[in-house]
Coordinates of C-alpha atoms in Angstrom, one line a residue:
M2 CA 105.9 154.3 70.7
A3 CA 105.2 151.2 68.7
E4 CA 104.4 149.4 72.0
Q5 CA 102.1 152.1 73.1
T6 CA 100.2 151.9 69.9
L7 CA 99.8 148.1 70.3
H8 CA 98.2 148.5 73.8
H9 CA 95.9 151.1 72.6
E10 CA 94.7 149.0 69.7
H11 CA 94.2 146.1 72.1
D12 CA 92.0 148.2 74.5
Q13 CA 89.8 149.4 71.8
H14 CA 88.8 145.9 70.7
Y15 CA 88.3 144.6 74.2
D16 CA 84.6 144.7 75.1
E17 CA 81.8 142.3 75.9
N18 CA 82.0 140.8 72.5
Q19 CA 85.5 139.1 73.5
I20 CA 83.9 137.4 76.4
Q21 CA 83.2 133.9 75.0
V22 CA 80.9 131.3 76.6
L23 CA 81.8 127.6 75.5
E24 CA 78.7 125.6 75.7
G25 CA 78.5 121.8 76.1
L26 CA 81.6 120.0 75.0
E27 CA 83.2 123.1 73.3
A28 CA 85.3 123.7 76.2
V29 CA 86.8 120.2 76.0
R30 CA 87.6 120.6 72.3
K31 CA 89.1 124.0 72.8
R32 CA 91.4 123.1 75.6
P33 CA 91.9 119.3 75.7
G34 CA 95.0 119.3 77.7
M35 CA 93.0 120.7 80.7
Y36 CA 91.0 117.3 80.7
I37 CA 93.5 114.7 79.4
G38 CA 96.9 116.4 80.1
S39 CA 98.1 116.5 76.5
T40 CA 97.1 115.7 72.7
S41 CA 100.3 113.4 72.4
A42 CA 100.4 109.7 72.6
R43 CA 99.8 110.0 76.5
G44 CA 96.7 111.8 75.9
L45 CA 95.4 109.4 73.2
H46 CA 95.9 106.4 75.5
H47 CA 94.1 108.2 78.4
L48 CA 90.9 108.2 76.5
V49 CA 91.0 104.6 76.9
Y50 CA 91.7 104.7 80.6
E51 CA 88.8 106.9 81.2
I52 CA 86.3 104.4 79.6
V53 CA 88.0 101.4 81.2
D54 CA 88.1 103.2 84.7
N55 CA 84.2 103.4 84.6
S56 CA 84.0 99.7 84.0
I57 CA 86.6 99.1 86.9
D58 CA 84.3 101.2 89.1
E59 CA 81.6 98.7 88.2
A60 CA 83.9 96.0 89.4
L61 CA 84.6 97.7 92.5
A62 CA 81.0 97.8 93.2
G63 CA 80.8 93.9 92.8
A64 CA 78.7 94.3 89.4
C65 CA 81.5 93.4 86.9
S66 CA 83.7 90.6 86.4
V67 CA 85.0 90.7 82.9
I68 CA 86.2 93.8 80.7
T69 CA 87.3 93.5 77.3
V70 CA 89.4 96.2 75.4
T71 CA 89.7 95.8 71.5
L72 CA 91.9 97.8 69.2
E73 CA 89.9 97.6 66.0
K74 CA 91.1 97.4 62.4
D75 CA 89.6 100.9 61.7
G76 CA 91.7 102.7 64.4
S77 CA 88.9 102.8 66.9
V78 CA 88.9 101.1 70.3
S79 CA 85.9 99.3 72.0
V80 CA 85.4 98.6 75.7
Q81 CA 82.8 96.0 76.7
D82 CA 82.0 95.2 80.1
D83 CA 79.3 93.0 81.9
G84 CA 78.3 95.4 84.5
R85 CA 74.9 96.9 85.1
G86 CA 75.1 99.4 82.3
I87 CA 73.7 103.0 82.6
P88 CA 70.3 103.7 83.8
T89 CA 68.0 104.1 80.8
Q90 CA 65.3 106.2 81.8
M91 CA 65.0 110.0 81.0
H92 CA 66.9 112.2 83.3
H93 CA 64.8 114.0 85.8
K94 CA 66.7 117.1 85.5
M95 CA 68.0 117.3 81.9
G96 CA 65.1 116.0 80.2
I97 CA 66.9 113.6 78.0
P98 CA 68.0 110.0 78.2
T99 CA 70.4 109.2 81.0
P100 CA 73.1 107.6 78.9
E101 CA 73.1 110.9 76.7
V102 CA 73.5 112.9 79.8
V103 CA 76.7 110.8 80.7
F104 CA 78.3 111.1 77.4
T105 CA 77.5 114.9 76.7
V106 CA 77.3 116.7 80.0
L107 CA 80.5 117.6 81.9
H108 CA 80.4 116.7 85.6
A109 CA 77.6 114.2 85.3
G110 CA 78.0 110.7 86.9
G111 CA 76.8 108.5 89.5
K112 CA 79.7 109.1 92.0
F113 CA 78.9 112.4 93.7
G114 CA 77.6 110.9 96.8
G115 CA 74.7 108.6 95.6
E116 CA 74.4 105.0 96.7
G117 CA 75.6 103.8 93.2
Y118 CA 79.1 103.3 93.9
T119 CA 80.9 102.6 97.2
F120 CA 84.5 103.2 96.0
S121 CA 85.3 105.0 92.7
G122 CA 88.5 106.4 91.1
G123 CA 86.3 108.6 88.7
L124 CA 85.0 111.4 91.0
H125 CA 85.0 114.4 88.5
G126 CA 82.2 113.1 86.2
V127 CA 84.2 114.2 83.1
G128 CA 85.5 110.9 81.8
A129 CA 82.9 109.7 79.3
S130 CA 81.9 113.2 78.0
V131 CA 85.5 114.1 77.4
V132 CA 86.3 111.0 75.4
N133 CA 83.1 111.7 73.4
A134 CA 84.2 115.4 72.9
L135 CA 87.6 114.2 71.5
S136 CA 86.4 111.6 69.2
E137 CA 85.7 111.7 65.5
W138 CA 82.6 109.5 66.4
L139 CA 81.5 107.5 69.4
I140 CA 78.8 104.8 69.8
Y141 CA 77.3 103.0 72.8
D142 CA 75.3 100.1 73.4
D143 CA 73.7 100.1 76.9
A144 CA 72.3 96.6 78.0
R145 CA 70.1 96.8 80.9
D146 CA 67.0 95.2 82.5
G147 CA 66.5 92.9 79.4
K148 CA 66.9 95.6 76.7
H149 CA 69.7 97.5 75.0
Y150 CA 69.9 101.0 73.7
T151 CA 72.2 102.7 71.3
E152 CA 73.3 106.1 70.3
K153 CA 75.9 107.7 68.0
F154 CA 77.8 111.0 68.4
V155 CA 80.0 112.9 65.9
R156 CA 82.4 115.3 67.6
G157 CA 80.4 115.2 70.8
K158 CA 77.0 115.9 69.1
V159 CA 74.2 113.6 68.7
A160 CA 74.2 111.9 65.2
E161 CA 71.9 109.2 65.6
P162 CA 69.4 109.4 68.3
Y163 CA 68.8 107.3 71.4
T164 CA 67.0 104.1 70.3
C165 CA 65.9 100.9 72.0
A166 CA 67.5 98.2 69.7
G167 CA 65.5 95.5 71.0
E168 CA 65.7 92.8 73.8
T169 CA 68.8 91.2 75.0
E170 CA 70.1 88.6 77.5
R171 CA 73.4 90.6 78.0
H172 CA 73.9 93.3 80.5
G173 CA 76.8 95.8 80.7
L174 CA 78.2 98.6 78.6
Y175 CA 79.6 98.6 75.1
V176 CA 81.5 101.9 74.1
R177 CA 83.4 102.3 70.9
F178 CA 85.1 105.4 69.7
L179 CA 87.6 106.9 67.0
P180 CA 89.8 109.5 68.3
D181 CA 89.6 112.8 66.3
A182 CA 92.6 113.5 64.1
Q183 CA 91.8 117.3 64.5
I184 CA 92.8 116.9 68.0
F185 CA 95.5 114.3 68.5
E186 CA 99.2 114.4 67.2
T187 CA 98.9 110.6 66.6
L188 CA 96.1 108.2 66.2
Q189 CA 98.4 105.0 66.8
F190 CA 97.6 103.2 69.9
D191 CA 100.6 101.2 71.5
Y192 CA 99.6 97.7 72.6
N193 CA 102.3 97.4 75.1
V194 CA 101.3 100.9 76.5
L195 CA 97.8 99.7 77.1
L196 CA 98.8 96.3 78.5
T197 CA 101.0 97.7 81.2
R198 CA 98.1 99.8 82.5
L199 CA 95.5 97.2 82.3
R200 CA 97.7 94.6 83.8
E201 CA 98.1 97.0 86.8
Q202 CA 94.3 97.4 87.0
A203 CA 94.0 93.5 87.0
F204 CA 96.5 93.2 90.0
L205 CA 94.7 95.8 91.8
N206 CA 91.3 94.1 91.5
A207 CA 91.7 90.5 92.4
G208 CA 89.6 88.1 90.4
V209 CA 88.6 90.8 87.7
R210 CA 89.3 89.5 84.2
I211 CA 90.5 92.0 81.8
V212 CA 91.0 91.0 78.1
L213 CA 93.2 93.0 75.8
R214 CA 92.7 92.2 72.1
D215 CA 94.5 93.7 69.0
D216 CA 92.6 93.0 65.8
R217 CA 94.8 95.5 63.8
G218 CA 97.1 93.0 62.2
E219 CA 96.8 89.9 60.2
E220 CA 96.8 87.8 63.2
T221 CA 94.8 88.7 66.5
V222 CA 97.1 89.5 69.5
E223 CA 95.4 88.8 72.9
D224 CA 96.3 89.1 76.7
D225 CA 93.9 87.6 79.2
L226 CA 94.6 89.2 82.6
C227 CA 93.2 87.8 85.8
Y228 CA 95.0 87.5 89.1
E229 CA 93.4 85.8 92.0
G230 CA 96.3 86.7 94.3
G231 CA 95.9 90.5 93.6
I232 CA 98.6 92.8 94.8
R233 CA 100.5 89.6 96.1
N234 CA 100.9 88.7 92.4
F235 CA 101.7 92.3 91.7
V236 CA 104.8 92.1 94.0
S237 CA 105.9 88.7 92.6
F238 CA 105.5 90.0 89.0
H239 CA 107.7 93.1 89.7
N240 CA 110.4 91.0 91.3
E241 CA 110.6 88.3 88.7
N242 CA 111.0 91.0 85.9
K243 CA 113.8 92.8 88.0
H244 CA 115.7 89.4 88.1
C245 CA 116.6 90.1 91.7
E246 CA 117.1 87.5 94.6
V247 CA 114.2 87.5 97.2
L248 CA 115.2 87.3 100.9
H249 CA 112.0 85.3 101.7
P250 CA 110.0 83.2 99.4
D251 CA 106.5 84.2 100.3
V252 CA 105.0 87.8 99.7
I253 CA 103.8 89.1 103.0
Y254 CA 100.0 90.3 102.7
M255 CA 97.9 92.0 104.9
R256 CA 94.4 93.5 104.9
A257 CA 92.0 95.3 107.0
D258 CA 88.3 96.3 106.3
R259 CA 86.1 98.8 108.1
E260 CA 82.7 100.3 107.3
D261 CA 83.6 102.3 104.1
S262 CA 87.4 101.5 103.6
V263 CA 89.7 98.8 102.8
A264 CA 93.4 98.7 103.1
E265 CA 95.8 96.3 101.5
V266 CA 99.5 96.0 101.7
A267 CA 101.8 93.3 100.0
L268 CA 105.6 93.3 100.4
Q269 CA 108.7 91.3 99.7
Y270 CA 112.3 92.0 100.4
T271 CA 115.1 91.6 97.9
D272 CA 118.9 91.8 97.8
S273 CA 118.7 95.0 95.9
Y274 CA 119.9 98.3 97.3
N275 CA 117.0 100.1 95.8
S276 CA 113.1 100.0 97.0
T277 CA 110.0 100.0 94.8
L278 CA 107.1 101.5 96.6
L279 CA 103.9 102.0 94.6
T280 CA 100.7 103.5 96.3
F281 CA 97.2 103.4 94.8
A282 CA 93.9 105.0 96.2
N283 CA 90.7 103.7 94.5
N284 CA 92.9 102.1 91.7
I285 CA 94.5 105.4 90.9
H286 CA 98.3 105.4 91.2
T287 CA 99.2 108.1 93.8
A288 CA 102.8 109.0 92.2
E289 CA 103.3 111.5 94.9
G290 CA 102.2 109.3 97.8
G291 CA 99.9 110.7 100.6
T292 CA 98.6 109.7 103.9
H293 CA 98.1 105.9 103.2
E294 CA 102.1 106.1 102.1
T295 CA 103.1 107.9 105.1
G296 CA 101.2 105.5 107.6
F297 CA 102.8 102.6 105.8
K298 CA 106.4 103.9 105.9
T299 CA 106.1 105.1 109.7
S300 CA 104.4 101.8 110.7
L301 CA 107.0 99.6 108.9
A302 CA 110.0 101.5 110.7
N303 CA 108.0 101.3 114.0
V304 CA 107.5 97.5 113.7
I305 CA 111.0 96.8 112.7
N306 CA 112.6 98.9 115.4
T307 CA 110.5 97.6 118.1
Y308 CA 111.1 93.9 117.0
A309 CA 114.9 94.4 116.7
R310 CA 115.1 95.9 120.3
A311 CA 112.9 93.2 121.6
K312 CA 115.3 90.6 120.3
N313 CA 118.3 92.8 121.6
I314 CA 119.4 93.0 117.7
L315 CA 119.6 96.8 118.4
K316 CA 121.2 97.7 121.7
D317 CA 120.2 100.6 123.9
S318 CA 123.2 102.6 122.6
D319 CA 122.1 101.9 118.8
K320 CA 120.1 104.4 116.9
D321 CA 116.8 103.4 115.5
F322 CA 116.7 102.6 111.9
T323 CA 115.5 105.3 109.5
T324 CA 112.8 104.8 107.0
D325 CA 115.3 104.6 104.3
D326 CA 117.1 101.7 106.1
V327 CA 113.8 99.7 106.3
L328 CA 112.7 100.4 102.7
E329 CA 116.1 99.3 101.1
G330 CA 115.4 96.3 99.0
V331 CA 111.7 96.2 99.6
T332 CA 109.1 96.0 96.9
A333 CA 105.9 97.0 98.3
I334 CA 102.2 97.8 97.0
V335 CA 99.9 99.8 99.2
S336 CA 96.2 99.8 97.9
V337 CA 93.4 101.6 99.7
K338 CA 89.8 101.9 98.8
L339 CA 87.5 104.6 100.5
R340 CA 84.3 106.1 99.8
E341 CA 85.3 109.8 99.6
A342 CA 88.7 109.9 98.3
Q343 CA 90.2 113.4 98.6
F344 CA 93.3 113.9 96.2
E345 CA 95.5 117.0 96.3
G346 CA 95.8 118.5 92.9
Q347 CA 93.9 117.8 89.6
T348 CA 96.2 114.9 88.7
K349 CA 95.1 113.1 91.6
A350 CA 98.9 112.1 92.5
K351 CA 98.5 112.5 96.2
L352 CA 95.9 111.1 98.7
G353 CA 95.0 113.7 101.3
N354 CA 92.4 111.7 103.5
S355 CA 94.0 112.2 107.1
E356 CA 92.2 109.0 108.5
M357 CA 94.1 106.7 106.1
R358 CA 97.2 107.4 107.8
T359 CA 96.1 106.1 111.1
F360 CA 94.0 103.2 109.5
V361 CA 97.1 102.0 107.4
Y362 CA 99.4 102.5 110.4
G363 CA 97.3 100.4 112.7
M364 CA 96.8 97.7 110.3
V365 CA 100.6 97.3 109.4
K366 CA 101.6 97.5 113.1
E367 CA 99.1 94.7 114.0
K368 CA 99.4 92.5 111.2
L369 CA 103.3 92.8 110.6
T370 CA 104.0 92.3 114.4
E371 CA 102.0 89.1 114.2
Y372 CA 103.7 87.9 111.2
F373 CA 107.2 88.6 112.7
D374 CA 106.3 86.7 115.8
E375 CA 105.2 83.8 113.7
N376 CA 108.0 84.0 111.2
P377 CA 111.2 84.7 113.1
V378 CA 113.6 83.8 110.4
V379 CA 112.1 86.1 107.9
A380 CA 112.0 88.9 110.3
R381 CA 115.7 88.3 111.1
S382 CA 116.5 88.4 107.5
I383 CA 114.6 91.8 107.2
I384 CA 116.4 93.3 110.1
D385 CA 119.8 92.0 108.9
K386 CA 119.1 93.8 105.5
A387 CA 118.1 97.0 107.6
L388 CA 121.4 96.7 109.7
A389 CA 123.5 96.5 106.5
A390 CA 121.6 99.5 105.1
S391 CA 122.0 101.4 108.4
R392 CA 126.0 100.7 108.3
A393 CA 126.0 101.8 104.7
R394 CA 124.2 105.1 105.5
E395 CA 126.6 105.9 108.2
A396 CA 129.6 105.1 106.0
A397 CA 127.9 107.3 103.4
R398 CA 127.5 110.2 105.9
K399 CA 131.1 109.9 106.7
A400 CA 132.2 109.7 102.8
R401 CA 129.9 112.7 102.2
E402 CA 131.6 114.8 104.9
I403 CA 135.1 114.0 103.6
A404 CA 133.9 114.6 100.0
R405 CA 132.5 118.1 101.2
R406 CA 135.8 118.9 103.1
K407 CA 137.9 117.9 100.0
S408 CA 135.7 119.6 97.3
P409 CA 133.0 121.2 99.4
L410 CA 129.8 120.0 97.9
E411 CA 127.7 122.3 100.1
S412 CA 129.8 125.5 99.7
G413 CA 128.7 126.1 96.1
A414 CA 132.2 125.1 94.9
L415 CA 132.4 124.0 91.3
P416 CA 134.7 121.3 90.0
G417 CA 137.9 122.5 88.2
K418 CA 137.2 120.8 84.8
L419 CA 133.7 122.4 84.4
W420 CA 133.6 125.1 81.9
D421 CA 130.5 127.1 83.3
C422 CA 128.4 129.6 81.3
H423 CA 127.6 133.1 82.1
E424 CA 123.9 133.0 82.5
K425 CA 122.4 132.3 86.0
R426 CA 118.8 131.9 85.0
V427 CA 118.1 128.0 85.2
E428 CA 115.4 128.1 82.7
V429 CA 117.8 129.2 79.9
T430 CA 120.9 127.2 81.0
E431 CA 122.4 123.8 79.6
L432 CA 124.9 121.5 81.1
F433 CA 126.4 119.1 78.6
L434 CA 128.0 116.0 80.2
V435 CA 130.4 115.0 77.4
E436 CA 132.1 111.8 76.9
G437 CA 135.9 112.3 76.7
N438 CA 138.3 115.1 77.1
S439 CA 138.8 115.6 73.3
A440 CA 135.0 116.0 72.7
G441 CA 135.0 118.1 75.8
G442 CA 137.4 120.5 74.3
S443 CA 135.4 120.7 71.0
A444 CA 132.3 121.2 72.8
K445 CA 133.8 124.0 74.9
D446 CA 135.2 125.8 71.9
G447 CA 132.1 125.4 69.8
R448 CA 129.5 126.3 72.4
D449 CA 127.7 129.4 73.1
S450 CA 129.3 130.4 76.5
R451 CA 126.4 132.7 77.4
F452 CA 124.1 129.8 78.4
Q453 CA 125.9 126.4 77.7
A454 CA 128.3 124.8 80.3
I455 CA 130.6 121.9 79.6
L456 CA 131.6 119.1 81.9
P457 CA 134.0 116.4 80.1
L458 CA 133.8 112.9 81.6
R459 CA 136.7 110.7 81.3
G460 CA 136.8 107.1 82.6
K461 CA 134.2 104.9 83.8
V462 CA 131.1 106.0 85.4
L463 CA 130.0 104.0 88.4
N464 CA 127.2 101.5 88.1
V465 CA 125.0 102.9 90.9
E466 CA 122.6 99.8 90.6
K467 CA 125.5 97.8 92.4
S468 CA 126.6 100.5 94.7
R469 CA 125.4 102.2 98.0
L470 CA 125.8 106.0 98.6
D471 CA 129.2 105.7 100.2
K472 CA 130.6 104.4 96.8
I473 CA 129.0 107.2 95.0
Y474 CA 130.6 109.9 97.4
A475 CA 134.0 108.3 96.7
N476 CA 133.6 108.2 92.9
T477 CA 135.7 110.7 91.0
Q478 CA 133.3 110.8 88.0
L479 CA 130.2 111.4 89.8
I480 CA 131.1 114.0 92.3
P481 CA 131.8 116.7 89.8
I482 CA 128.2 115.9 88.3
I483 CA 126.9 116.4 91.7
Q484 CA 128.9 119.7 92.3
S485 CA 127.9 121.0 88.9
L486 CA 124.2 120.5 89.3
G487 CA 124.2 121.9 92.8
C488 CA 121.1 120.2 93.9
G489 CA 122.5 117.4 95.9
I490 CA 121.5 113.8 96.0
G491 CA 119.5 111.3 98.1
E492 CA 118.3 113.1 101.4
D493 CA 120.2 116.2 100.4
F494 CA 118.5 116.6 97.1
D495 CA 116.8 119.9 96.7
I496 CA 115.5 120.7 92.9
K497 CA 115.3 124.4 93.8
K498 CA 119.1 124.3 94.0
L499 CA 119.6 123.0 90.4
R500 CA 121.9 125.3 88.3
Y501 CA 120.8 124.2 84.8
G502 CA 117.5 123.7 83.3
K503 CA 118.6 121.3 80.7
I504 CA 121.1 118.5 81.4
I505 CA 122.2 117.1 78.1
I506 CA 124.1 113.7 78.0
M507 CA 126.4 113.9 74.9
A508 CA 128.2 110.5 74.1
D509 CA 129.5 108.9 71.2
A510 CA 126.9 107.1 68.9
D511 CA 128.4 103.7 69.6
V512 CA 128.1 100.8 72.3
D513 CA 130.4 102.5 74.6
G514 CA 128.5 105.7 74.3
S515 CA 125.3 103.9 74.9
H516 CA 126.7 102.3 78.0
I517 CA 127.8 105.5 79.4
S518 CA 124.4 107.1 78.8
I519 CA 122.7 104.3 80.4
L520 CA 125.0 104.6 83.5
L521 CA 124.2 108.2 83.9
L522 CA 120.5 107.7 83.3
T523 CA 120.7 105.0 86.1
F524 CA 122.3 107.5 88.4
F525 CA 119.7 110.2 87.7
Y526 CA 116.8 107.7 88.1
R527 CA 118.0 106.2 91.3
H528 CA 119.4 109.2 93.1
M529 CA 117.9 112.3 91.5
P530 CA 114.6 111.1 90.1
K531 CA 112.9 114.4 89.9
L532 CA 115.4 115.7 87.4
I533 CA 113.8 113.1 84.9
E534 CA 110.3 113.6 86.3
E535 CA 110.4 117.2 85.8
G536 CA 111.9 117.1 82.2
H537 CA 115.5 118.3 82.9
V538 CA 117.4 115.4 81.3
Y539 CA 118.1 115.1 77.5
L540 CA 120.1 112.8 75.2
A541 CA 122.2 114.7 72.5
Q542 CA 121.7 113.1 69.0
P543 CA 125.2 113.6 67.1
P544 CA 125.2 112.6 63.6
L545 CA 126.4 109.4 62.2
Y546 CA 127.8 110.5 58.8
K547 CA 129.2 113.5 56.9
V548 CA 128.0 113.4 53.3
F549 CA 130.0 115.7 51.1
K550 CA 130.7 116.7 47.7
G551 CA 133.6 119.0 47.4
E552 CA 134.1 121.4 50.4
K553 CA 130.9 123.5 49.9
E554 CA 128.2 120.9 49.7
I555 CA 128.0 119.0 53.0
R556 CA 125.1 117.3 54.7
Y557 CA 124.9 115.5 58.1
A558 CA 123.1 112.4 58.3
F559 CA 121.7 110.8 61.6
S560 CA 120.9 107.5 60.1
D561 CA 121.8 105.1 57.2
E562 CA 118.6 105.9 55.4
E563 CA 119.3 109.5 55.6
R564 CA 122.9 109.0 54.4
D565 CA 121.7 107.2 51.3
L566 CA 119.0 110.1 50.7
Y567 CA 121.9 112.7 50.8
I568 CA 124.1 110.6 48.6
K569 CA 121.2 110.5 46.0
E570 CA 120.3 114.1 46.5
L571 CA 123.9 115.4 45.8
G572 CA 124.4 112.9 43.0
G573 CA 127.6 112.1 40.9
E574 CA 130.6 110.0 41.5
K575 CA 132.5 112.4 43.7
V576 CA 130.1 112.1 46.8
E577 CA 131.7 110.7 49.7
A578 CA 130.2 109.6 53.1
E579 CA 132.3 109.6 56.1
R580 CA 131.2 107.8 59.4
Y581 CA 132.0 109.5 62.5
K582 CA 133.9 107.2 65.0
G583 CA 133.2 109.7 67.9
L584 CA 132.5 113.2 69.0
G585 CA 136.2 114.0 69.2
E586 CA 136.4 113.7 65.2
M587 CA 134.1 116.7 64.8
D588 CA 135.8 120.2 65.1
P589 CA 134.0 123.0 67.2
P590 CA 132.0 124.5 64.3
Q591 CA 130.7 121.0 63.2
L592 CA 129.9 120.0 67.0
W593 CA 127.9 123.3 67.2
E594 CA 126.1 123.2 63.9
T595 CA 125.1 119.3 64.3
T596 CA 124.6 118.8 67.9
M597 CA 124.5 121.9 70.1
D598 CA 122.9 124.6 68.2
P599 CA 119.4 125.0 69.7
E600 CA 118.1 126.2 66.1
H601 CA 119.2 123.1 64.3
R602 CA 120.1 120.2 66.8
T603 CA 118.0 117.2 67.8
I604 CA 117.9 116.3 71.5
L605 CA 115.6 113.8 73.1
R606 CA 114.0 114.5 76.4
V607 CA 114.1 111.5 78.9
E608 CA 110.7 110.7 80.3
I609 CA 109.5 108.1 82.8
E610 CA 106.2 107.0 81.2
D611 CA 105.9 104.0 83.5
A612 CA 108.0 104.0 86.7
I613 CA 107.6 100.1 87.1
Q614 CA 108.7 99.4 83.8
C615 CA 111.8 101.8 84.0
D616 CA 112.7 100.2 87.5
Q617 CA 112.6 96.8 85.8
I618 CA 114.6 97.8 82.9
F619 CA 117.4 99.4 84.9
S620 CA 117.5 96.4 87.3
V621 CA 117.9 94.2 84.3
L622 CA 120.6 96.1 82.4
M623 CA 122.6 97.2 85.4
G624 CA 122.0 94.2 87.7
E625 CA 124.2 91.4 88.7
S626 CA 122.8 88.7 86.6
V627 CA 124.1 88.2 83.1
E628 CA 121.6 86.0 81.6
P629 CA 118.4 88.3 82.0
R630 CA 120.5 91.2 80.4
R631 CA 121.4 88.8 77.5
E632 CA 117.7 87.9 77.1
F633 CA 116.7 91.6 77.1
I634 CA 119.2 92.6 74.7
E635 CA 118.2 89.5 72.4
K636 CA 114.4 90.4 72.8
N637 CA 115.1 94.0 71.8
A638 CA 117.8 93.4 69.2
K639 CA 115.5 94.8 66.4
F640 CA 115.9 98.3 68.1
A641 CA 119.6 97.9 68.3
E642 CA 120.3 99.2 64.8
N643 CA 118.4 102.4 65.7
L644 CA 120.2 103.1 69.0
D645 CA 122.3 105.8 67.5
V646 CA 119.7 107.3 65.4

């Protein structure tokens, strides 16, 4: 009856007055996530990218050579370029100055088919206006044709009108803005996050100079980014930071131009078992690939197979190398620039232009075949790498079949040591991967068995960074995890078959626990990356201390600072603080209360903000070389004391 009343009242009030029309930039302020993804730190940094991307488009047009991004002392950000600036005349349709149109009208820009830009990443025409809408204030200085013009906005609306500020010898656009505290969860820009993105842009646009400056501290921090070698330098940079051995010293580079398109590929093989393939269209990272990626992969496999058969390395009875075989150990950048880029989806994560498949395919086939003919030693080293990968793939297939027969991976059978939950809906279920049988037993007894499953881990988890798939299928620790999750790995992976919405790594808050967590994260990142990408992987945060006064007054502290605070709060001489050496020291009710109860626990979702950086970190931490790992730990030692917070 109550529900019926609610519906009735709702109907009464639903009339023409409930239909809202959001004018101007109101829509952006009302629903910022639709335009920049989120109002978190990610969305905050996206504002900078939107303005910088406009300057990059000027560089693509050949009109800009230097872009300077400055983190100002007052928390604002400025972007200065030496491009053409924005046309300064009154707009023929809007009846207001053209720069004002760019900063106040959605879907206004010079990239909708006009002659201003041959290549552009910003095709929606919302970048500058969205930044303006989500800023407490924004000012610009537009230098063009010997004069410069200024205007100031407050929360998207004109605060100081469009004015000619006099004559100047400069040319280009200066934009400075302060993000709105009413919109964003944080206003603190991360220098390293911006540096990673801007460095990427500098690699993709050979010869363009991007300067990042931080004036917020007592001393200015500055990085001057310019790479004459373009994506060749990108490949070298990536491999140097991975600290792996290269199979050939020079980066293989190829380029093709046609009327309104450019395609570039740079690649280098390493001794790694993993591949890094990054694709871009008009400087936008196409994380889900697309037609240019398909063209590259298909052509690479074709060229290597053709050469291997011509040289009788592959016999008539041998199967062709698969795409996975020829990609093992490669670091490759594929970058295309085209006039009318068609992206699939709002996020621009996948390129849809069908002609780019044949364009990239043809270029790689011609240029790489020519390179192999001229460099037979390099060609042979690449083919030997593919041969080893092919043999390992076959060994993995046999190991997989054996594993399936022993503990059928495909039959839906679950490992005997898994304590499953009753709930079957993926969106509400949780799987805890628990370090040690003792803690596993406590977790089993303390859990809510309706939706929480427990899989205890005992012994060493395989370091997959140093292992191919055949070793994984023989590993007694990883097979139960694969079985429990139900979604397979590698070519068998299907996220639709995932049995649990949250996979929570629960390890001791010590060095060994951190090591186990990293090993598991490496496994997920290398063989089930979608689990991380789609937000299924979490780290449990068990308490470090139990602070108590008698039996009734108990607090759980997750840091030394919190411990000291609780000691002070409880007061008196009888207050004690007990350090937990491991999860096994907690009884089931304590483990539930502190680490497993959704109402009170703290869990950290694992996110891949930057795939390149993650790839490098895992390669360093889990790779063969000891020295780079030591350097990484020493460089990041300041974080060590907070690892278990």
